[in-house]
Amino acid sequence: MNSRPAPFDELDRKIVTALMANARTSFAEIGGAVGLSSTAVKRRVDRLRETGVITGFTATVKPAALGWRTEAYVEVYCEGAAPPRRLAEVVRNHPEITAAMTVTGGADALLHVRARDVEHFEEVLERIRTEPFIRKTISVMVLSHLLPESPEAGANQVAPDSAADVR
């Protein structure tokens, strides 16, 4: 068994670029653009999925259409050294957190939060703050997206109907 990673060449890059622009593009269309048969494109896409280069295919939807009308970034400051594994466990318990990462600087983590409205956001923030190792949070509300076509501007899940649904 070969332990070296599979090569990622210029054709792979072109295929990935085409799929990122429109994941519904057919293998035949991509093949025509990059000079391969649709079968060869499919083989490459399958390999890119197996090796974890392509992690999935999704639709990007306007958040408001799904009930998410409020959006914020929350800096999380922890008491002592909270391991990233523990932070990951916490954020998985909050469906309103759409992205979370550890960061450099003063904060320990940065959370991207979507909520139905400001009241719902406040409920989410209070639930986050109940974690015993969280010392403080600083929130920044999003007013508008300057790059509306970016993945961060879209949503990938529907907002819950009521606060009871998110607990």
JSON list of C-alpha atoms in Angstrom, two decimals:
[
{"chain": "A", "resi": 1, "resn": "MET", "atom": "CA", "xyz": [0.00, 0.00, 0.00]},
{"chain": "A", "resi": 2, "resn": "ASN", "atom": "CA", "xyz": [1.31, 3.44, -0.95]},
{"chain": "A", "resi": 3, "resn": "SER", "atom": "CA", "xyz": [1.32, 5.94, 1.93]},
{"chain": "A", "resi": 4, "resn": "ARG", "atom": "CA", "xyz": [2.17, 8.94, -0.27]},
{"chain": "A", "resi": 5, "resn": "PRO", "atom": "CA", "xyz": [-0.73, 11.29, -0.99]},
{"chain": "A", "resi": 6, "resn": "ALA", "atom": "CA", "xyz": [-2.24, 11.12, -4.46]},
{"chain": "A", "resi": 7, "resn": "PRO", "atom": "CA", "xyz": [-0.87, 13.79, -6.80]},
{"chain": "A", "resi": 8, "resn": "PHE", "atom": "CA", "xyz": [-2.87, 16.98, -7.29]},
{"chain": "A", "resi": 9, "resn": "ASP", "atom": "CA", "xyz": [-2.08, 18.32, -10.73]},
{"chain": "A", "resi": 10, "resn": "GLU", "atom": "CA", "xyz": [-3.22, 21.21, -12.90]},
{"chain": "A", "resi": 11, "resn": "LEU", "atom": "CA", "xyz": [-6.15, 19.20, -14.33]},
{"chain": "A", "resi": 12, "resn": "ASP", "atom": "CA", "xyz": [-7.34, 18.43, -10.79]},
{"chain": "A", "resi": 13, "resn": "ARG", "atom": "CA", "xyz": [-7.09, 22.14, -9.98]},
{"chain": "A", "resi": 14, "resn": "LYS", "atom": "CA", "xyz": [-9.19, 23.03, -13.04]},
{"chain": "A", "resi": 15, "resn": "ILE", "atom": "CA", "xyz": [-11.80, 20.38, -12.17]},
{"chain": "A", "resi": 16, "resn": "VAL", "atom": "CA", "xyz": [-12.03, 21.58, -8.56]},
{"chain": "A", "resi": 17, "resn": "THR", "atom": "CA", "xyz": [-12.28, 25.20, -9.73]},
{"chain": "A", "resi": 18, "resn": "ALA", "atom": "CA", "xyz": [-15.16, 24.29, -12.07]},
{"chain": "A", "resi": 19, "resn": "LEU", "atom": "CA", "xyz": [-16.99, 22.41, -9.31]},
{"chain": "A", "resi": 20, "resn": "MET", "atom": "CA", "xyz": [-16.48, 25.26, -6.85]},
{"chain": "A", "resi": 21, "resn": "ALA", "atom": "CA", "xyz": [-17.99, 27.69, -9.36]},
{"chain": "A", "resi": 22, "resn": "ASN", "atom": "CA", "xyz": [-20.98, 25.38, -9.94]},
{"chain": "A", "resi": 23, "resn": "ALA", "atom": "CA", "xyz": [-21.17, 21.96, -8.30]},
{"chain": "A", "resi": 24, "resn": "ARG", "atom": "CA", "xyz": [-23.94, 20.99, -10.73]},
{"chain": "A", "resi": 25, "resn": "THR", "atom": "CA", "xyz": [-21.68, 21.26, -13.77]},
{"chain": "A", "resi": 26, "resn": "SER", "atom": "CA", "xyz": [-21.71, 17.94, -15.60]},
{"chain": "A", "resi": 27, "resn": "PHE", "atom": "CA", "xyz": [-18.60, 15.84, -15.97]},
{"chain": "A", "resi": 28, "resn": "ALA", "atom": "CA", "xyz": [-19.03, 16.20, -19.75]},
{"chain": "A", "resi": 29, "resn": "GLU", "atom": "CA", "xyz": [-19.01, 20.02, -19.49]},
{"chain": "A", "resi": 30, "resn": "ILE", "atom": "CA", "xyz": [-15.96, 19.98, -17.25]},
{"chain": "A", "resi": 31, "resn": "GLY", "atom": "CA", "xyz": [-14.24, 17.48, -19.51]},
{"chain": "A", "resi": 32, "resn": "GLY", "atom": "CA", "xyz": [-14.86, 19.69, -22.53]},
{"chain": "A", "resi": 33, "resn": "ALA", "atom": "CA", "xyz": [-13.32, 22.66, -20.72]},
{"chain": "A", "resi": 34, "resn": "VAL", "atom": "CA", "xyz": [-10.23, 20.79, -19.48]},
{"chain": "A", "resi": 35, "resn": "GLY", "atom": "CA", "xyz": [-9.66, 18.37, -22.37]},
{"chain": "A", "resi": 36, "resn": "LEU", "atom": "CA", "xyz": [-10.75, 15.09, -20.75]},
{"chain": "A", "resi": 37, "resn": "SER", "atom": "CA", "xyz": [-13.57, 12.63, -21.30]},
{"chain": "A", "resi": 38, "resn": "SER", "atom": "CA", "xyz": [-16.47, 12.71, -18.83]},
{"chain": "A", "resi": 39, "resn": "THR", "atom": "CA", "xyz": [-15.34, 9.28, -17.57]},
{"chain": "A", "resi": 40, "resn": "ALA", "atom": "CA", "xyz": [-11.85, 10.59, -16.85]},
{"chain": "A", "resi": 41, "resn": "VAL", "atom": "CA", "xyz": [-13.30, 13.60, -15.01]},
{"chain": "A", "resi": 42, "resn": "LYS", "atom": "CA", "xyz": [-15.52, 11.29, -12.94]},
{"chain": "A", "resi": 43, "resn": "ARG", "atom": "CA", "xyz": [-12.52, 9.12, -12.02]},
{"chain": "A", "resi": 44, "resn": "ARG", "atom": "CA", "xyz": [-10.60, 12.19, -10.92]},
{"chain": "A", "resi": 45, "resn": "VAL", "atom": "CA", "xyz": [-13.55, 13.56, -8.92]},
{"chain": "A", "resi": 46, "resn": "ASP", "atom": "CA", "xyz": [-13.99, 10.16, -7.23]},
{"chain": "A", "resi": 47, "resn": "ARG", "atom": "CA", "xyz": [-10.28, 10.15, -6.32]},
{"chain": "A", "resi": 48, "resn": "LEU", "atom": "CA", "xyz": [-10.47, 13.73, -5.04]},
{"chain": "A", "resi": 49, "resn": "ARG", "atom": "CA", "xyz": [-13.43, 12.75, -2.84]},
{"chain": "A", "resi": 50, "resn": "GLU", "atom": "CA", "xyz": [-11.70, 9.58, -1.56]},
{"chain": "A", "resi": 51, "resn": "THR", "atom": "CA", "xyz": [-8.55, 11.52, -0.64]},
{"chain": "A", "resi": 52, "resn": "GLY", "atom": "CA", "xyz": [-10.51, 14.27, 1.12]},
{"chain": "A", "resi": 53, "resn": "VAL", "atom": "CA", "xyz": [-9.68, 17.08, -1.29]},
{"chain": "A", "resi": 54, "resn": "ILE", "atom": "CA", "xyz": [-13.38, 17.41, -2.15]},
{"chain": "A", "resi": 55, "resn": "THR", "atom": "CA", "xyz": [-15.33, 17.17, 1.09]},
{"chain": "A", "resi": 56, "resn": "GLY", "atom": "CA", "xyz": [-18.86, 17.55, -0.24]},
{"chain": "A", "resi": 57, "resn": "PHE", "atom": "CA", "xyz": [-21.29, 19.29, -2.54]},
{"chain": "A", "resi": 58, "resn": "THR", "atom": "CA", "xyz": [-23.83, 21.79, -1.29]},
{"chain": "A", "resi": 59, "resn": "ALA", "atom": "CA", "xyz": [-26.25, 24.55, -2.21]},
{"chain": "A", "resi": 60, "resn": "THR", "atom": "CA", "xyz": [-25.66, 28.08, -0.97]},
{"chain": "A", "resi": 61, "resn": "VAL", "atom": "CA", "xyz": [-28.89, 29.75, 0.10]},
{"chain": "A", "resi": 62, "resn": "LYS", "atom": "CA", "xyz": [-29.75, 33.27, 1.28]},
{"chain": "A", "resi": 63, "resn": "PRO", "atom": "CA", "xyz": [-29.89, 33.00, 5.09]},
{"chain": "A", "resi": 64, "resn": "ALA", "atom": "CA", "xyz": [-33.02, 35.16, 5.36]},
{"chain": "A", "resi": 65, "resn": "ALA", "atom": "CA", "xyz": [-34.89, 32.74, 3.07]},
{"chain": "A", "resi": 66, "resn": "LEU", "atom": "CA", "xyz": [-34.24, 30.03, 5.67]},
{"chain": "A", "resi": 67, "resn": "GLY", "atom": "CA", "xyz": [-35.23, 32.14, 8.66]},
{"chain": "A", "resi": 68, "resn": "TRP", "atom": "CA", "xyz": [-31.77, 33.40, 9.68]},
{"chain": "A", "resi": 69, "resn": "ARG", "atom": "CA", "xyz": [-32.12, 37.20, 9.86]},
{"chain": "A", "resi": 70, "resn": "THR", "atom": "CA", "xyz": [-29.40, 37.99, 12.40]},
{"chain": "A", "resi": 71, "resn": "GLU", "atom": "CA", "xyz": [-25.72, 37.16, 12.10]},
{"chain": "A", "resi": 72, "resn": "ALA", "atom": "CA", "xyz": [-22.73, 37.83, 14.34]},
{"chain": "A", "resi": 73, "resn": "TYR", "atom": "CA", "xyz": [-19.17, 36.86, 15.08]},
{"chain": "A", "resi": 74, "resn": "VAL", "atom": "CA", "xyz": [-18.42, 36.09, 18.71]},
{"chain": "A", "resi": 75, "resn": "GLU", "atom": "CA", "xyz": [-14.96, 36.16, 20.23]},
{"chain": "A", "resi": 76, "resn": "VAL", "atom": "CA", "xyz": [-14.69, 33.64, 23.06]},
{"chain": "A", "resi": 77, "resn": "TYR", "atom": "CA", "xyz": [-12.24, 34.13, 25.92]},
{"chain": "A", "resi": 78, "resn": "CYS", "atom": "CA", "xyz": [-11.61, 31.10, 28.11]},
{"chain": "A", "resi": 79, "resn": "GLU", "atom": "CA", "xyz": [-10.55, 30.73, 31.72]},
{"chain": "A", "resi": 80, "resn": "GLY", "atom": "CA", "xyz": [-7.15, 29.08, 31.61]},
{"chain": "A", "resi": 81, "resn": "ALA", "atom": "CA", "xyz": [-6.28, 26.91, 28.65]},
{"chain": "A", "resi": 82, "resn": "ALA", "atom": "CA", "xyz": [-9.39, 25.36, 27.15]},
{"chain": "A", "resi": 83, "resn": "PRO", "atom": "CA", "xyz": [-8.32, 22.63, 24.74]},
{"chain": "A", "resi": 84, "resn": "PRO", "atom": "CA", "xyz": [-9.67, 22.93, 21.18]},
{"chain": "A", "resi": 85, "resn": "ARG", "atom": "CA", "xyz": [-11.29, 19.50, 21.60]},
{"chain": "A", "resi": 86, "resn": "ARG", "atom": "CA", "xyz": [-13.42, 20.83, 24.49]},
{"chain": "A", "resi": 87, "resn": "LEU", "atom": "CA", "xyz": [-14.35, 23.96, 22.55]},
{"chain": "A", "resi": 88, "resn": "ALA", "atom": "CA", "xyz": [-15.40, 21.77, 19.62]},
{"chain": "A", "resi": 89, "resn": "GLU", "atom": "CA", "xyz": [-17.70, 19.76, 21.91]},
{"chain": "A", "resi": 90, "resn": "VAL", "atom": "CA", "xyz": [-19.37, 22.94, 23.12]},
{"chain": "A", "resi": 91, "resn": "VAL", "atom": "CA", "xyz": [-19.97, 24.49, 19.71]},
{"chain": "A", "resi": 92, "resn": "ARG", "atom": "CA", "xyz": [-21.47, 21.27, 18.35]},
{"chain": "A", "resi": 93, "resn": "ASN", "atom": "CA", "xyz": [-24.25, 21.68, 20.94]},
{"chain": "A", "resi": 94, "resn": "HIS", "atom": "CA", "xyz": [-25.39, 24.94, 19.35]},
{"chain": "A", "resi": 95, "resn": "PRO", "atom": "CA", "xyz": [-26.95, 24.55, 15.89]},
{"chain": "A", "resi": 96, "resn": "GLU", "atom": "CA", "xyz": [-26.82, 28.32, 15.44]},
{"chain": "A", "resi": 97, "resn": "ILE", "atom": "CA", "xyz": [-23.01, 28.22, 15.33]},
{"chain": "A", "resi": 98, "resn": "THR", "atom": "CA", "xyz": [-22.19, 27.78, 11.65]},
{"chain": "A", "resi": 99, "resn": "ALA", "atom": "CA", "xyz": [-18.40, 27.98, 11.97]},
{"chain": "A", "resi": 100, "resn": "ALA", "atom": "CA", "xyz": [-15.93, 27.94, 14.82]},
{"chain": "A", "resi": 101, "resn": "MET", "atom": "CA", "xyz": [-12.19, 28.17, 14.95]},
{"chain": "A", "resi": 102, "resn": "THR", "atom": "CA", "xyz": [-9.37, 28.71, 17.41]},
{"chain": "A", "resi": 103, "resn": "VAL", "atom": "CA", "xyz": [-7.50, 31.92, 16.69]},
{"chain": "A", "resi": 104, "resn": "THR", "atom": "CA", "xyz": [-4.39, 33.89, 17.57]},
{"chain": "A", "resi": 105, "resn": "GLY", "atom": "CA", "xyz": [-4.60, 37.15, 19.46]},
{"chain": "A", "resi": 106, "resn": "GLY", "atom": "CA", "xyz": [-6.51, 37.90, 22.62]},
{"chain": "A", "resi": 107, "resn": "ALA", "atom": "CA", "xyz": [-9.49, 35.62, 22.02]},
{"chain": "A", "resi": 108, "resn": "ASP", "atom": "CA", "xyz": [-9.27, 31.84, 22.24]},
{"chain": "A", "resi": 109, "resn": "ALA", "atom": "CA", "xyz": [-11.92, 31.15, 19.60]},
{"chain": "A", "resi": 110, "resn": "LEU", "atom": "CA", "xyz": [-14.09, 32.88, 17.04]},
{"chain": "A", "resi": 111, "resn": "LEU", "atom": "CA", "xyz": [-17.65, 31.74, 16.39]},
{"chain": "A", "resi": 112, "resn": "HIS", "atom": "CA", "xyz": [-19.89, 32.57, 13.43]},
{"chain": "A", "resi": 113, "resn": "VAL", "atom": "CA", "xyz": [-23.47, 32.62, 14.73]},
{"chain": "A", "resi": 114, "resn": "ARG", "atom": "CA", "xyz": [-26.77, 32.88, 12.86]},
{"chain": "A", "resi": 115, "resn": "ALA", "atom": "CA", "xyz": [-30.08, 33.49, 14.63]},
{"chain": "A", "resi": 116, "resn": "ARG", "atom": "CA", "xyz": [-33.69, 34.21, 13.75]},
{"chain": "A", "resi": 117, "resn": "ASP", "atom": "CA", "xyz": [-33.51, 37.68, 15.34]},
{"chain": "A", "resi": 118, "resn": "VAL", "atom": "CA", "xyz": [-31.64, 39.65, 18.00]},
{"chain": "A", "resi": 119, "resn": "GLU", "atom": "CA", "xyz": [-33.66, 38.05, 20.82]},
{"chain": "A", "resi": 120, "resn": "HIS", "atom": "CA", "xyz": [-32.74, 34.58, 19.57]},
{"chain": "A", "resi": 121, "resn": "PHE", "atom": "CA", "xyz": [-29.09, 35.66, 19.25]},
{"chain": "A", "resi": 122, "resn": "GLU", "atom": "CA", "xyz": [-29.14, 36.82, 22.87]},
{"chain": "A", "resi": 123, "resn": "GLU", "atom": "CA", "xyz": [-30.50, 33.40, 23.94]},
{"chain": "A", "resi": 124, "resn": "VAL", "atom": "CA", "xyz": [-27.72, 31.66, 22.01]},
{"chain": "A", "resi": 125, "resn": "LEU", "atom": "CA", "xyz": [-25.10, 33.93, 23.55]},
{"chain": "A", "resi": 126, "resn": "GLU", "atom": "CA", "xyz": [-26.42, 33.20, 27.05]},
{"chain": "A", "resi": 127, "resn": "ARG", "atom": "CA", "xyz": [-26.28, 29.45, 26.40]},
{"chain": "A", "resi": 128, "resn": "ILE", "atom": "CA", "xyz": [-22.68, 29.78, 25.23]},
{"chain": "A", "resi": 129, "resn": "ARG", "atom": "CA", "xyz": [-21.79, 31.81, 28.31]},
{"chain": "A", "resi": 130, "resn": "THR", "atom": "CA", "xyz": [-23.10, 29.11, 30.67]},
{"chain": "A", "resi": 131, "resn": "GLU", "atom": "CA", "xyz": [-20.09, 26.95, 29.90]},
{"chain": "A", "resi": 132, "resn": "PRO", "atom": "CA", "xyz": [-17.96, 27.04, 33.07]},
{"chain": "A", "resi": 133, "resn": "PHE", "atom": "CA", "xyz": [-14.64, 27.67, 31.30]},
{"chain": "A", "resi": 134, "resn": "ILE", "atom": "CA", "xyz": [-15.86, 30.63, 29.25]},
{"chain": "A", "resi": 135, "resn": "ARG", "atom": "CA", "xyz": [-14.72, 33.86, 30.89]},
{"chain": "A", "resi": 136, "resn": "LYS", "atom": "CA", "xyz": [-16.23, 36.38, 28.49]},
{"chain": "A", "resi": 137, "resn": "THR", "atom": "CA", "xyz": [-17.46, 36.94, 24.96]},
{"chain": "A", "resi": 138, "resn": "ILE", "atom": "CA", "xyz": [-17.33, 39.92, 22.62]},
{"chain": "A", "resi": 139, "resn": "SER", "atom": "CA", "xyz": [-19.89, 40.04, 19.81]},
{"chain": "A", "resi": 140, "resn": "VAL", "atom": "CA", "xyz": [-19.86, 41.88, 16.50]},
{"chain": "A", "resi": 141, "resn": "MET", "atom": "CA", "xyz": [-23.13, 41.96, 14.54]},
{"chain": "A", "resi": 142, "resn": "VAL", "atom": "CA", "xyz": [-22.97, 41.65, 10.75]},
{"chain": "A", "resi": 143, "resn": "LEU", "atom": "CA", "xyz": [-24.72, 44.50, 8.95]},
{"chain": "A", "resi": 144, "resn": "SER", "atom": "CA", "xyz": [-24.12, 43.45, 5.34]},
{"chain": "A", "resi": 145, "resn": "HIS", "atom": "CA", "xyz": [-21.90, 41.18, 3.26]},
{"chain": "A", "resi": 146, "resn": "LEU", "atom": "CA", "xyz": [-19.46, 43.03, 1.04]},
{"chain": "A", "resi": 147, "resn": "LEU", "atom": "CA", "xyz": [-18.82, 39.82, -0.93]},
{"chain": "A", "resi": 148, "resn": "PRO", "atom": "CA", "xyz": [-22.36, 38.38, -1.21]},
{"chain": "A", "resi": 149, "resn": "GLU", "atom": "CA", "xyz": [-21.17, 35.45, -3.37]},
{"chain": "A", "resi": 150, "resn": "SER", "atom": "CA", "xyz": [-18.80, 34.20, -0.64]},
{"chain": "A", "resi": 151, "resn": "PRO", "atom": "CA", "xyz": [-19.65, 30.97, 1.19]},
{"chain": "A", "resi": 152, "resn": "GLU", "atom": "CA", "xyz": [-19.88, 32.90, 4.47]},
{"chain": "A", "resi": 153, "resn": "ALA", "atom": "CA", "xyz": [-22.80, 34.90, 3.05]},
{"chain": "A", "resi": 154, "resn": "GLY", "atom": "CA", "xyz": [-24.89, 31.74, 2.53]},
{"chain": "A", "resi": 155, "resn": "ALA", "atom": "CA", "xyz": [-26.63, 29.37, 4.91]},
{"chain": "A", "resi": 156, "resn": "ASN", "atom": "CA", "xyz": [-26.65, 25.58, 4.97]},
{"chain": "A", "resi": 157, "resn": "GLN", "atom": "CA", "xyz": [-29.48, 24.85, 7.39]},
{"chain": "A", "resi": 158, "resn": "VAL", "atom": "CA", "xyz": [-32.97, 26.15, 8.11]},
{"chain": "A", "resi": 159, "resn": "ALA", "atom": "CA", "xyz": [-33.59, 28.30, 11.20]},
{"chain": "A", "resi": 160, "resn": "PRO", "atom": "CA", "xyz": [-35.64, 26.61, 13.93]},
{"chain": "A", "resi": 161, "resn": "ASP", "atom": "CA", "xyz": [-39.27, 27.74, 14.29]},
{"chain": "A", "resi": 162, "resn": "SER", "atom": "CA", "xyz": [-38.97, 28.50, 17.99]},
{"chain": "A", "resi": 163, "resn": "ALA", "atom": "CA", "xyz": [-36.39, 28.75, 20.75]},
{"chain": "A", "resi": 164, "resn": "ALA", "atom": "CA", "xyz": [-37.67, 25.44, 22.16]},
{"chain": "A", "resi": 165, "resn": "ASP", "atom": "CA", "xyz": [-36.57, 23.70, 18.96]},
{"chain": "A", "resi": 166, "resn": "VAL", "atom": "CA", "xyz": [-32.91, 24.64, 19.43]},
{"chain": "A", "resi": 167, "resn": "ARG", "atom": "CA", "xyz": [-32.37, 23.33, 22.92]}
]
